[in-house]
């Protein structure tokens, strides 16, 4: 073929590959997504990252996790690494403690996202620092252990342990123990909701009650993967297609990736479609014109041991009984219109309202999963910046 011919062929092949890749990325972008030009670039980079991560895992190296990040400078905060009963944490304390209640600050525990398999206190360092600065609260970022090496309930238990410790030792950090909340994004929102449920039930008399919970596009249920937002996410997505989300849940549950198709088709819960658990993810919560379902109390609940935790509210908070939702703290729920998890958040907010909980549901129709991570320079989305501002305003006003 000759050198010139080879170069020409490679150039043509590269151009064709780039065109096909661009067409794929562009065609699967959700309509009316925030800042589509930026999203196009971002999604292309995300697809490349996912491909490299897949190769990394196929070669036997396990889950590809981020390299350690350089610490961000927080001149207005005192930042210390500590251990709360064996759980590693990072505490962010505003130096200027301008509080109106006895000189003590409010407190917040932050659980990072990452599908329970990636993420760390380093990866959310900049975000948590901004939250501490903008709210004036002491924020504890929790380094819970990650799946699949540490499956459920270990990440949940780490977050619970850190929260219990902080509630008991708040005064050591200049924090009022009656003004402490839990918060997190994505998988972190799941963990925050689970911790709030546990403290509201089994540990209610042992610790001060939580002041609030803030759940940013949280993962809340594994019962129904045919909700409208999940179905839409099979065709249109930015960062989190439906099958990837299901895979992350399975990593956290039992690391049996052969179950992806079964879960995707709701085969794992087909026998429970008339149970009370199905009523917890009723379509009525998404569209009030749809009549509420009537559960059959005689349905037999018999799941294989390796998936039985899908009905555990500390794994899937939407599976909590109605009575256990009552008494939960003031709740803030964020959902994005271009996110497979959108319907989870809406259903949880609706159920909490029905249980008498004070709830604020904030919707970002053009937002997508993970957009809070892109709320600051140099690469940011306007919706992400607005989401961070709304979140910190709620925290500042209600802690």
XYZ file of C-alpha atoms in Angstrom, residues 183-389:
207
model
C -26.532 14.842 53.208
C -25.060 13.272 50.106
C -25.286 12.959 46.349
C -26.286 9.860 44.373
C -25.029 6.824 46.333
C -24.275 9.297 49.123
C -27.925 10.344 49.065
C -28.855 6.690 49.480
C -26.564 6.413 52.498
C -27.877 9.641 54.029
C -31.471 8.448 53.676
C -30.581 5.056 55.169
C -28.783 6.625 58.139
C -31.758 8.929 58.785
C -34.127 5.942 58.710
C -31.987 3.997 61.173
C -31.614 6.888 63.594
C -35.356 7.550 63.421
C -36.151 3.950 64.331
C -33.726 1.689 66.165
C -31.508 4.431 67.594
C -34.174 7.043 68.299
C -33.649 7.131 72.073
C -29.855 6.859 72.019
C -28.890 9.964 70.050
C -30.152 13.508 69.448
C -32.546 13.587 66.462
C -31.230 14.754 63.123
C -32.170 18.283 62.131
C -32.508 17.499 58.429
C -31.545 15.265 55.528
C -30.553 16.581 52.087
C -30.633 14.047 49.258
C -29.125 15.098 45.930
C -30.361 12.912 43.025
C -30.385 9.915 45.401
C -30.434 6.199 44.512
C -33.355 4.845 46.520
C -34.763 1.584 45.176
C -33.954 -1.632 43.320
C -37.512 -2.945 43.056
C -38.566 -1.357 39.762
C -36.170 -0.620 36.922
C -39.015 0.085 34.509
C -39.951 3.516 35.860
C -40.311 6.187 33.153
C -36.934 7.734 33.949
C -35.173 4.356 33.819
C -36.863 3.471 30.521
C -35.855 6.825 29.063
C -32.314 6.309 30.309
C -31.905 3.318 28.009
C -31.971 5.647 25.024
C -31.078 9.105 26.289
C -28.508 9.791 28.969
C -25.445 11.883 29.787
C -23.497 10.135 32.526
C -25.591 7.288 33.866
C -27.377 4.895 31.480
C -29.836 2.470 33.045
C -27.666 -0.648 32.687
C -24.682 1.071 34.328
C -26.881 2.126 37.243
C -28.157 -1.417 37.707
C -24.578 -2.682 37.610
C -23.604 -0.286 40.381
C -26.497 -1.486 42.531
C -25.375 -5.076 41.991
C -21.785 -4.241 42.948
C -23.156 -2.902 46.219
C -25.560 -5.820 46.719
C -23.717 -9.024 45.810
C -21.302 -8.292 42.909
C -23.183 -10.775 40.710
C -23.092 -8.950 37.384
C -24.890 -11.808 35.616
C -28.109 -10.409 37.111
C -28.069 -7.130 35.149
C -30.558 -8.294 32.508
C -32.834 -9.922 35.110
C -32.962 -6.741 37.171
C -33.351 -4.573 34.072
C -36.494 -6.486 33.087
C -37.796 -6.588 36.677
C -37.522 -10.359 36.623
C -36.181 -10.289 40.172
C -39.451 -8.836 41.531
C -42.013 -10.306 39.110
C -43.520 -12.464 41.872
C -43.931 -9.371 44.106
C -45.762 -7.075 41.678
C -48.896 -7.180 43.851
C -47.086 -6.915 47.180
C -46.958 -3.931 49.526
C -43.402 -3.326 48.303
C -44.707 -2.687 44.799
C -47.050 -0.075 46.257
C -44.014 1.837 47.546
C -42.985 2.547 43.939
C -46.521 3.111 42.678
C -46.877 5.109 39.422
C -49.453 7.222 41.252
C -46.591 9.068 42.938
C -45.391 10.198 39.505
C -48.794 10.868 37.950
C -51.747 11.468 40.252
C -54.159 10.621 37.439
C -53.016 7.003 37.754
C -55.092 5.210 40.427
C -53.178 3.890 43.420
C -52.580 0.162 43.440
C -54.014 -2.069 46.135
C -51.426 -4.481 47.515
C -52.264 -8.112 48.165
C -51.280 -8.803 51.770
C -51.234 -12.550 51.113
C -48.353 -12.352 48.629
C -45.525 -14.608 49.736
C -42.218 -12.780 50.166
C -39.558 -15.345 49.297
C -36.404 -14.066 47.622
C -33.045 -15.796 47.160
C -30.586 -15.026 49.942
C -28.213 -13.131 47.640
C -30.871 -10.548 46.659
C -33.125 -10.431 49.713
C -31.638 -7.094 50.792
C -33.402 -5.336 47.903
C -36.317 -5.096 50.352
C -34.133 -3.817 53.203
C -34.815 -0.087 53.731
C -31.199 0.501 54.726
C -30.236 -0.749 51.261
C -33.248 0.648 49.368
C -34.814 3.446 51.459
C -37.960 3.491 49.306
C -38.777 0.073 50.757
C -39.303 1.579 54.205
C -42.701 0.953 55.772
C -45.021 3.960 55.905
C -44.828 4.029 59.706
C -41.017 4.203 59.596
C -41.100 7.279 57.350
C -43.135 9.180 59.920
C -40.930 11.266 62.164
C -38.046 11.665 59.713
C -36.394 15.095 59.792
C -37.000 18.013 57.463
C -36.054 16.701 54.023
C -34.620 18.287 50.878
C -34.691 16.220 47.678
C -33.072 17.223 44.393
C -33.981 15.518 41.095
C -32.769 16.115 37.545
C -34.954 15.726 34.478
C -32.263 13.904 32.481
C -31.430 11.350 35.168
C -32.546 7.726 35.479
C -32.876 8.311 39.232
C -35.361 11.160 38.815
C -38.421 9.070 39.637
C -36.827 7.540 42.741
C -36.465 10.984 44.294
C -39.978 12.074 43.340
C -41.560 8.921 44.774
C -39.627 9.239 48.026
C -40.601 12.887 48.421
C -44.265 12.056 47.808
C -44.225 9.202 50.311
C -42.550 11.383 52.924
C -45.200 14.070 52.435
C -47.922 11.472 52.928
C -46.178 10.403 56.154
C -46.332 13.969 57.482
C -42.665 14.847 56.917
C -41.762 18.384 55.873
C -40.313 18.000 52.368
C -38.906 20.313 49.739
C -38.633 18.676 46.300
C -36.508 20.718 43.887
C -36.533 19.779 40.202
C -33.970 20.753 37.581
C -35.608 19.720 34.278
C -32.503 20.301 32.133
C -30.035 18.847 34.658
C -28.365 15.454 34.520
C -26.877 13.050 37.042
C -23.644 14.279 38.602
C -24.076 17.906 37.590
C -23.501 19.160 41.159
C -19.902 18.023 40.738
C -19.568 20.685 38.030
C -20.596 23.763 39.971
C -17.341 25.725 39.921
C -14.545 26.878 37.639
C -12.925 25.923 35.355
C -15.476 23.507 33.867
C -18.961 24.061 35.183
C -22.609 24.007 34.215
C -24.992 26.805 35.135
C -27.503 24.287 36.479
C -24.772 22.790 38.674
C -23.945 26.198 40.129
C -27.627 26.891 40.766
C -28.047 23.483 42.405
C -25.153 24.132 44.771
C -26.501 27.573 45.640
